[in-house]
mmCIF file with all atom_site columns, C-alpha atoms and ligand atoms in Angstrom:
data_model
loop_
_atom_site.group_PDB
_atom_site.id
_atom_site.type_symbol
_atom_site.label_atom_id
_atom_site.label_alt_id
_atom_site.label_comp_id
_atom_site.label_asym_id
_atom_site.label_entity_id
_atom_site.label_seq_id
_atom_site.pdbx_PDB_ins_code
_atom_site.Cartn_x
_atom_site.Cartn_y
_atom_site.Cartn_z
_atom_site.occupancy
_atom_site.B_iso_or_equiv
_atom_site.pdbx_formal_charge
_atom_site.auth_seq_id
_atom_site.auth_comp_id
_atom_site.auth_asym_id
_atom_site.auth_atom_id
_atom_site.pdbx_PDB_model_num
ATOM   1   C CA  . MET A 1 1   ? -0.026  -0.024 -0.030 1.00 69.00 ? 1   MET A CA  1
ATOM   2   C CA  . GLY A 1 2   ? 1.267   3.536  -0.856 1.00 87.00 ? 2   GLY A CA  1
ATOM   3   C CA  . LYS A 1 3   ? 1.674   6.315  1.588  1.00 97.00 ? 3   LYS A CA  1
ATOM   4   C CA  . VAL A 1 4   ? -1.516  8.085  2.736  1.00 98.00 ? 4   VAL A CA  1
ATOM   5   C CA  . ILE A 1 5   ? -1.654  11.848 1.868  1.00 98.00 ? 5   ILE A CA  1
ATOM   6   C CA  . GLY A 1 6   ? -3.802  13.831 4.267  1.00 98.00 ? 6   GLY A CA  1
ATOM   7   C CA  . TYR A 1 7   ? -5.159  17.346 3.838  1.00 98.00 ? 7   TYR A CA  1
ATOM   8   C CA  . THR A 1 8   ? -6.613  19.816 6.140  1.00 98.00 ? 8   THR A CA  1
ATOM   9   C CA  . GLN A 1 9   ? -7.402  23.529 5.646  1.00 98.00 ? 9   GLN A CA  1
ATOM   10  C CA  . GLY A 1 10  ? -8.244  26.536 7.796  1.00 98.00 ? 10  GLY A CA  1
ATOM   11  C CA  . THR A 1 11  ? -7.345  29.934 8.716  1.00 98.00 ? 11  THR A CA  1
ATOM   12  C CA  . PHE A 1 12  ? -5.374  29.298 11.837 1.00 98.00 ? 12  PHE A CA  1
ATOM   13  C CA  . ASP A 1 13  ? -5.631  32.860 13.037 1.00 98.00 ? 13  ASP A CA  1
ATOM   14  C CA  . MET A 1 14  ? -4.107  33.530 16.421 1.00 98.00 ? 14  MET A CA  1
ATOM   15  C CA  . PHE A 1 15  ? -2.822  29.789 16.432 1.00 98.00 ? 15  PHE A CA  1
ATOM   16  C CA  . HIS A 1 16  ? -4.319  28.047 19.447 1.00 98.00 ? 16  HIS A CA  1
ATOM   17  C CA  . ILE A 1 17  ? -4.597  24.533 21.090 1.00 98.00 ? 17  ILE A CA  1
ATOM   18  C CA  . GLY A 1 18  ? -7.703  23.629 19.110 1.00 98.00 ? 18  GLY A CA  1
ATOM   19  C CA  . HIS A 1 19  ? -5.558  24.062 15.904 1.00 98.00 ? 19  HIS A CA  1
ATOM   20  C CA  . LEU A 1 20  ? -2.680  22.000 17.321 1.00 98.00 ? 20  LEU A CA  1
ATOM   21  C CA  . ASN A 1 21  ? -5.015  19.187 18.376 1.00 98.00 ? 21  ASN A CA  1
ATOM   22  C CA  . LEU A 1 22  ? -6.619  19.110 14.953 1.00 98.00 ? 22  LEU A CA  1
ATOM   23  C CA  . ILE A 1 23  ? -3.313  18.980 13.184 1.00 99.00 ? 23  ILE A CA  1
ATOM   24  C CA  . ARG A 1 24  ? -1.773  16.433 15.475 1.00 98.00 ? 24  ARG A CA  1
ATOM   25  C CA  . ASN A 1 25  ? -4.759  14.164 15.051 1.00 98.00 ? 25  ASN A CA  1
ATOM   26  C CA  . ALA A 1 26  ? -4.692  14.715 11.339 1.00 98.00 ? 26  ALA A CA  1
ATOM   27  C CA  . LYS A 1 27  ? -1.146  13.537 11.177 1.00 98.00 ? 27  LYS A CA  1
ATOM   28  C CA  . MET A 1 28  ? -2.016  10.358 13.159 1.00 98.00 ? 28  MET A CA  1
ATOM   29  C CA  . HIS A 1 29  ? -4.231  9.326  10.097 1.00 98.00 ? 29  HIS A CA  1
ATOM   30  C CA  . CYS A 1 30  ? -1.689  9.818  7.468  1.00 98.00 ? 30  CYS A CA  1
ATOM   31  C CA  . ASP A 1 31  ? 1.888   9.657  6.342  1.00 98.00 ? 31  ASP A CA  1
ATOM   32  C CA  . TYR A 1 32  ? 2.193   13.061 4.711  1.00 98.00 ? 32  TYR A CA  1
ATOM   33  C CA  . LEU A 1 33  ? 0.075   15.953 5.936  1.00 98.00 ? 33  LEU A CA  1
ATOM   34  C CA  . ILE A 1 34  ? -0.566  18.957 3.694  1.00 98.00 ? 34  ILE A CA  1
ATOM   35  C CA  . VAL A 1 35  ? -2.195  22.028 5.344  1.00 99.00 ? 35  VAL A CA  1
ATOM   36  C CA  . GLY A 1 36  ? -4.056  24.667 3.351  1.00 98.00 ? 36  GLY A CA  1
ATOM   37  C CA  . VAL A 1 37  ? -3.844  28.104 4.925  1.00 98.00 ? 37  VAL A CA  1
ATOM   38  C CA  . ASN A 1 38  ? -6.634  30.394 3.746  1.00 98.00 ? 38  ASN A CA  1
ATOM   39  C CA  . ALA A 1 39  ? -5.693  33.745 2.104  1.00 98.00 ? 39  ALA A CA  1
ATOM   40  C CA  . ASP A 1 40  ? -7.051  36.817 3.745  1.00 97.00 ? 40  ASP A CA  1
ATOM   41  C CA  . ALA A 1 41  ? -9.453  37.518 0.894  1.00 97.00 ? 41  ALA A CA  1
ATOM   42  C CA  . LEU A 1 42  ? -10.989 34.070 1.017  1.00 97.00 ? 42  LEU A CA  1
ATOM   43  C CA  . VAL A 1 43  ? -11.550 34.493 4.871  1.00 97.00 ? 43  VAL A CA  1
ATOM   44  C CA  . GLU A 1 44  ? -13.175 37.720 4.396  1.00 96.00 ? 44  GLU A CA  1
ATOM   45  C CA  . SER A 1 45  ? -15.578 36.311 1.809  1.00 95.00 ? 45  SER A CA  1
ATOM   46  C CA  . TYR A 1 46  ? -16.960 33.554 4.167  1.00 90.00 ? 46  TYR A CA  1
ATOM   47  C CA  . LYS A 1 47  ? -16.200 34.660 7.617  1.00 90.00 ? 47  LYS A CA  1
ATOM   48  C CA  . HIS A 1 48  ? -16.912 38.307 6.867  1.00 92.00 ? 48  HIS A CA  1
ATOM   49  C CA  . LYS A 1 49  ? -13.977 39.515 9.004  1.00 92.00 ? 49  LYS A CA  1
ATOM   50  C CA  . LYS A 1 50  ? -10.249 39.929 8.398  1.00 94.00 ? 50  LYS A CA  1
ATOM   51  C CA  . PRO A 1 51  ? -7.711  37.689 10.246 1.00 97.00 ? 51  PRO A CA  1
ATOM   52  C CA  . ILE A 1 52  ? -5.725  39.460 12.872 1.00 96.00 ? 52  ILE A CA  1
ATOM   53  C CA  . VAL A 1 53  ? -2.552  37.643 11.915 1.00 98.00 ? 53  VAL A CA  1
ATOM   54  C CA  . PRO A 1 54  ? -1.406  38.338 8.203  1.00 97.00 ? 54  PRO A CA  1
ATOM   55  C CA  . LEU A 1 55  ? -1.363  35.312 5.741  1.00 98.00 ? 55  LEU A CA  1
ATOM   56  C CA  . GLU A 1 56  ? 2.372   34.977 5.613  1.00 98.00 ? 56  GLU A CA  1
ATOM   57  C CA  . GLU A 1 57  ? 2.807   34.800 9.368  1.00 98.00 ? 57  GLU A CA  1
ATOM   58  C CA  . ARG A 1 58  ? -0.082  32.352 9.700  1.00 98.00 ? 58  ARG A CA  1
ATOM   59  C CA  . ALA A 1 59  ? 1.442   30.120 6.947  1.00 98.00 ? 59  ALA A CA  1
ATOM   60  C CA  . GLU A 1 60  ? 4.882   30.332 8.633  1.00 98.00 ? 60  GLU A CA  1
ATOM   61  C CA  . ILE A 1 61  ? 3.672   29.219 12.048 1.00 98.00 ? 61  ILE A CA  1
ATOM   62  C CA  . VAL A 1 62  ? 1.761   26.253 10.552 1.00 99.00 ? 62  VAL A CA  1
ATOM   63  C CA  . ARG A 1 63  ? 4.815   25.346 8.399  1.00 98.00 ? 63  ARG A CA  1
ATOM   64  C CA  . ALA A 1 64  ? 6.882   25.143 11.702 1.00 98.00 ? 64  ALA A CA  1
ATOM   65  C CA  . ILE A 1 65  ? 4.543   22.607 13.377 1.00 98.00 ? 65  ILE A CA  1
ATOM   66  C CA  . ARG A 1 66  ? 6.291   19.243 13.431 1.00 98.00 ? 66  ARG A CA  1
ATOM   67  C CA  . TYR A 1 67  ? 3.233   17.281 12.286 1.00 98.00 ? 67  TYR A CA  1
ATOM   68  C CA  . VAL A 1 68  ? 2.975   19.362 9.116  1.00 99.00 ? 68  VAL A CA  1
ATOM   69  C CA  . ASP A 1 69  ? 4.823   18.234 6.006  1.00 98.00 ? 69  ASP A CA  1
ATOM   70  C CA  . GLN A 1 70  ? 3.829   20.879 3.602  1.00 98.00 ? 70  GLN A CA  1
ATOM   71  C CA  . VAL A 1 71  ? 1.742   24.091 3.558  1.00 98.00 ? 71  VAL A CA  1
ATOM   72  C CA  . ILE A 1 72  ? -0.066  25.579 0.593  1.00 98.00 ? 72  ILE A CA  1
ATOM   73  C CA  . VAL A 1 73  ? -1.786  28.908 0.497  1.00 98.00 ? 73  VAL A CA  1
ATOM   74  C CA  . THR A 1 74  ? -5.648  28.511 -0.452 1.00 98.00 ? 74  THR A CA  1
ATOM   75  C CA  . ASP A 1 75  ? -7.859  30.839 -2.134 1.00 97.00 ? 75  ASP A CA  1
ATOM   76  C CA  . THR A 1 76  ? -10.848 28.514 -2.545 1.00 97.00 ? 76  THR A CA  1
ATOM   77  C CA  . LEU A 1 77  ? -13.150 26.444 -0.384 1.00 94.00 ? 77  LEU A CA  1
ATOM   78  C CA  . ASP A 1 78  ? -13.726 24.125 -3.308 1.00 95.00 ? 78  ASP A CA  1
ATOM   79  C CA  . LYS A 1 79  ? -12.070 21.050 -2.144 1.00 97.00 ? 79  LYS A CA  1
ATOM   80  C CA  . GLY A 1 80  ? -12.496 19.309 -5.463 1.00 97.00 ? 80  GLY A CA  1
ATOM   81  C CA  . LYS A 1 81  ? -10.100 22.064 -7.014 1.00 98.00 ? 81  LYS A CA  1
ATOM   82  C CA  . ILE A 1 82  ? -7.724  21.257 -4.438 1.00 98.00 ? 82  ILE A CA  1
ATOM   83  C CA  . TRP A 1 83  ? -7.822  17.576 -4.810 1.00 98.00 ? 83  TRP A CA  1
ATOM   84  C CA  . ASN A 1 84  ? -7.321  17.957 -8.430 1.00 98.00 ? 84  ASN A CA  1
ATOM   85  C CA  . LYS A 1 85  ? -4.005  19.538 -7.733 1.00 97.00 ? 85  LYS A CA  1
ATOM   86  C CA  . ILE A 1 86  ? -2.661  17.530 -4.785 1.00 98.00 ? 86  ILE A CA  1
ATOM   87  C CA  . ARG A 1 87  ? -4.621  14.308 -4.952 1.00 98.00 ? 87  ARG A CA  1
ATOM   88  C CA  . PHE A 1 88  ? -4.922  13.646 -1.213 1.00 98.00 ? 88  PHE A CA  1
ATOM   89  C CA  . ASP A 1 89  ? -6.356  10.398 0.105  1.00 98.00 ? 89  ASP A CA  1
ATOM   90  C CA  . GLU A 1 90  ? -8.081  11.851 3.094  1.00 98.00 ? 90  GLU A CA  1
ATOM   91  C CA  . ILE A 1 91  ? -9.330  15.198 4.169  1.00 98.00 ? 91  ILE A CA  1
ATOM   92  C CA  . TYR A 1 92  ? -9.846  16.299 7.755  1.00 98.00 ? 92  TYR A CA  1
ATOM   93  C CA  . ILE A 1 93  ? -12.011 18.873 9.415  1.00 98.00 ? 93  ILE A CA  1
ATOM   94  C CA  . GLY A 1 94  ? -13.272 19.421 13.037 1.00 97.00 ? 94  GLY A CA  1
ATOM   95  C CA  . ASP A 1 95  ? -16.585 17.938 14.018 1.00 97.00 ? 95  ASP A CA  1
ATOM   96  C CA  . ASP A 1 96  ? -17.997 21.350 14.708 1.00 95.00 ? 96  ASP A CA  1
ATOM   97  C CA  . TRP A 1 97  ? -18.690 21.302 10.833 1.00 94.00 ? 97  TRP A CA  1
ATOM   98  C CA  . LYS A 1 98  ? -20.584 18.043 11.008 1.00 96.00 ? 98  LYS A CA  1
ATOM   99  C CA  . GLY A 1 99  ? -24.125 18.530 9.641  1.00 96.00 ? 99  GLY A CA  1
ATOM   100 C CA  . ASN A 1 100 ? -22.917 21.618 7.678  1.00 96.00 ? 100 ASN A CA  1
ATOM   101 C CA  . GLU A 1 101 ? -24.647 21.610 4.212  1.00 95.00 ? 101 GLU A CA  1
ATOM   102 C CA  . ARG A 1 102 ? -21.444 22.560 2.459  1.00 93.00 ? 102 ARG A CA  1
ATOM   103 C CA  . TRP A 1 103 ? -19.229 19.822 4.204  1.00 95.00 ? 103 TRP A CA  1
ATOM   104 C CA  . GLU A 1 104 ? -22.090 17.211 3.525  1.00 97.00 ? 104 GLU A CA  1
ATOM   105 C CA  . LYS A 1 105 ? -21.720 18.011 -0.232 1.00 96.00 ? 105 LYS A CA  1
ATOM   106 C CA  . THR A 1 106 ? -17.913 17.901 0.230  1.00 97.00 ? 106 THR A CA  1
ATOM   107 C CA  . GLY A 1 107 ? -18.071 14.370 1.879  1.00 97.00 ? 107 GLY A CA  1
ATOM   108 C CA  . LYS A 1 108 ? -20.106 13.197 -1.434 1.00 97.00 ? 108 LYS A CA  1
ATOM   109 C CA  . GLN A 1 109 ? -17.860 14.846 -3.787 1.00 97.00 ? 109 GLN A CA  1
ATOM   110 C CA  . MET A 1 110 ? -14.720 13.290 -2.013 1.00 98.00 ? 110 MET A CA  1
ATOM   111 C CA  . GLU A 1 111 ? -16.416 9.715  -2.213 1.00 98.00 ? 111 GLU A CA  1
ATOM   112 C CA  . GLU A 1 112 ? -16.821 10.260 -6.039 1.00 97.00 ? 112 GLU A CA  1
ATOM   113 C CA  . LEU A 1 113 ? -13.125 11.158 -6.302 1.00 97.00 ? 113 LEU A CA  1
ATOM   114 C CA  . GLY A 1 114 ? -12.078 8.222  -4.175 1.00 97.00 ? 114 GLY A CA  1
ATOM   115 C CA  . ALA A 1 115 ? -10.997 10.243 -1.127 1.00 98.00 ? 115 ALA A CA  1
ATOM   116 C CA  . ARG A 1 116 ? -12.340 10.127 2.284  1.00 98.00 ? 116 ARG A CA  1
ATOM   117 C CA  . LEU A 1 117 ? -13.596 12.975 4.496  1.00 98.00 ? 117 LEU A CA  1
ATOM   118 C CA  . ILE A 1 118 ? -12.946 12.416 8.120  1.00 98.00 ? 118 ILE A CA  1
ATOM   119 C CA  . TYR A 1 119 ? -14.290 14.571 10.970 1.00 98.00 ? 119 TYR A CA  1
ATOM   120 C CA  . LEU A 1 120 ? -11.926 15.054 13.941 1.00 98.00 ? 120 LEU A CA  1
ATOM   121 C CA  . PRO A 1 121 ? -12.845 15.962 17.500 1.00 98.00 ? 121 PRO A CA  1
ATOM   122 C CA  . TYR A 1 122 ? -13.303 19.687 17.959 1.00 98.00 ? 122 TYR A CA  1
ATOM   123 C CA  . THR A 1 123 ? -11.476 21.147 20.973 1.00 98.00 ? 123 THR A CA  1
ATOM   124 C CA  . LYS A 1 124 ? -14.031 22.818 23.273 1.00 96.00 ? 124 LYS A CA  1
ATOM   125 C CA  . ASP A 1 125 ? -13.729 26.274 24.799 1.00 95.00 ? 125 ASP A CA  1
ATOM   126 C CA  . THR A 1 126 ? -11.210 27.947 22.428 1.00 97.00 ? 126 THR A CA  1
ATOM   127 C CA  . SER A 1 127 ? -11.407 29.372 18.970 1.00 97.00 ? 127 SER A CA  1
ATOM   128 C CA  . SER A 1 128 ? -10.041 32.296 17.234 1.00 97.00 ? 128 SER A CA  1
ATOM   129 C CA  . THR A 1 129 ? -13.371 34.127 17.614 1.00 95.00 ? 129 THR A CA  1
ATOM   130 C CA  . MET A 1 130 ? -13.300 33.387 21.493 1.00 96.00 ? 130 MET A CA  1
ATOM   131 C CA  . LEU A 1 131 ? -9.810  34.842 21.662 1.00 96.00 ? 131 LEU A CA  1
ATOM   132 C CA  . ARG A 1 132 ? -10.959 37.907 19.747 1.00 94.00 ? 132 ARG A CA  1
ATOM   133 C CA  . GLU A 1 133 ? -13.832 38.357 22.096 1.00 94.00 ? 133 GLU A CA  1
ATOM   134 C CA  . LYS A 1 134 ? -11.774 37.766 25.240 1.00 94.00 ? 134 LYS A CA  1
ATOM   135 C CA  . LEU A 1 135 ? -9.303  40.513 23.768 1.00 92.00 ? 135 LEU A CA  1
ATOM   136 C CA  . LYS A 1 136 ? -12.136 43.079 23.826 1.00 92.00 ? 136 LYS A CA  1
ATOM   137 C CA  . GLU A 1 137 ? -12.646 42.498 27.531 1.00 92.00 ? 137 GLU A CA  1
ATOM   138 C CA  . PHE A 1 138 ? -9.089  43.976 28.400 1.00 85.00 ? 138 PHE A CA  1
HETATM 139 N N1  . LIG B 2 .   ? -10.746 23.625 15.314 1.00 69.51 ? 1   LIG B N1  1
HETATM 140 C C1  . LIG B 2 .   ? -10.831 22.690 16.324 1.00 69.51 ? 1   LIG B C1  1
HETATM 141 N N2  . LIG B 2 .   ? -11.058 23.119 17.655 1.00 69.51 ? 1   LIG B N2  1
HETATM 142 C C2  . LIG B 2 .   ? -11.270 24.435 17.881 1.00 69.51 ? 1   LIG B C2  1
HETATM 143 C C3  . LIG B 2 .   ? -11.042 25.493 16.823 1.00 69.51 ? 1   LIG B C3  1
HETATM 144 C C4  . LIG B 2 .   ? -10.912 24.892 15.521 1.00 69.51 ? 1   LIG B C4  1
HETATM 145 O O1  . LIG B 2 .   ? -10.749 21.492 15.952 1.00 69.51 ? 1   LIG B O1  1
HETATM 146 N N3  . LIG B 2 .   ? -11.461 24.775 19.007 1.00 69.51 ? 1   LIG B N3  1
HETATM 147 C C5  . LIG B 2 .   ? -10.549 23.119 13.801 1.00 69.51 ? 1   LIG B C5  1
HETATM 148 C C6  . LIG B 2 .   ? -11.663 23.458 12.821 1.00 69.51 ? 1   LIG B C6  1
HETATM 149 O O2  . LIG B 2 .   ? -12.702 22.584 12.927 1.00 69.51 ? 1   LIG B O2  1
HETATM 150 C C7  . LIG B 2 .   ? -10.829 23.426 11.560 1.00 69.51 ? 1   LIG B C7  1
HETATM 151 C C8  . LIG B 2 .   ? -9.334  23.855 11.949 1.00 69.51 ? 1   LIG B C8  1
HETATM 152 O O3  . LIG B 2 .   ? -9.410  23.860 13.406 1.00 69.51 ? 1   LIG B O3  1
HETATM 153 O O4  . LIG B 2 .   ? -10.719 22.049 11.181 1.00 69.51 ? 1   LIG B O4  1
HETATM 154 C C9  . LIG B 2 .   ? -9.107  25.264 11.448 1.00 69.51 ? 1   LIG B C9  1
HETATM 155 O O5  . LIG B 2 .   ? -10.204 26.077 12.025 1.00 69.51 ? 1   LIG B O5  1
HETATM 156 P P1  . LIG B 2 .   ? -10.193 27.790 11.935 1.00 69.51 ? 1   LIG B P1  1
HETATM 157 O O6  . LIG B 2 .   ? -11.433 28.184 11.269 1.00 69.51 ? 1   LIG B O6  1
HETATM 158 O O7  . LIG B 2 .   ? -8.901  28.244 11.368 1.00 69.51 ? 1   LIG B O7  1
HETATM 159 O O8  . LIG B 2 .   ? -10.296 28.151 13.456 1.00 69.51 ? 1   LIG B O8  1
HETATM 160 P P2  . LIG B 2 .   ? -11.407 28.608 14.355 1.00 69.51 ? 1   LIG B P2  1
HETATM 161 O O9  . LIG B 2 .   ? -10.685 28.981 15.727 1.00 69.51 ? 1   LIG B O9  1
HETATM 162 O O10 . LIG B 2 .   ? -12.571 27.684 14.394 1.00 69.51 ? 1   LIG B O10 1
HETATM 163 O O11 . LIG B 2 .   ? -11.713 30.039 13.787 1.00 69.51 ? 1   LIG B O11 1
HETATM 164 P P3  . LIG B 2 .   ? -13.080 30.893 13.878 1.00 69.51 ? 1   LIG B P3  1
HETATM 165 O O12 . LIG B 2 .   ? -13.345 31.090 15.380 1.00 69.51 ? 1   LIG B O12 1
HETATM 166 O O13 . LIG B 2 .   ? -12.782 32.150 13.250 1.00 69.51 ? 1   LIG B O13 1
HETATM 167 O O14 . LIG B 2 .   ? -14.254 30.034 13.373 1.00 69.51 ? 1   LIG B O14 1
#
């Protein structure tokens, strides 16, 4: 059997323990982990806010994580387009996205391509949004 190529994608703004847990878990499923870091314009288009940390810095931090084999910068949420480029075997996302219409569709699309969508446990009580809110209190 060949090596399993895994893929996960996110914004990774104000890198926190939830991000680390997700990436560590992802690497436990595959041999080679590629992480897509969302470009600022993409984040604005679906989260309707700018990341606090600039793209180049977010990418550099993720690249330095020992579980990460490769970082790509992403300007699309279309996982089919990304699969066409890097042909991953598995794609991982936190289970906070379970039941989300876009991800349900992505799961089916991945099956058709011969890849697998795997939901990994979401870390409770932290997120970039929560950190942003906490900072407002100071
Ligand atoms: N994630 C996680 N646990 C958290 C936060 C995020 O497992 N507490 C996962 C997400 O499910 C996703 C990846 O980390 O697979 C990247 O998420 P991202 O959107 O970059 O981080 P969030 O902190 O969720 O950002 P936001 O608050 O802006 O939604």
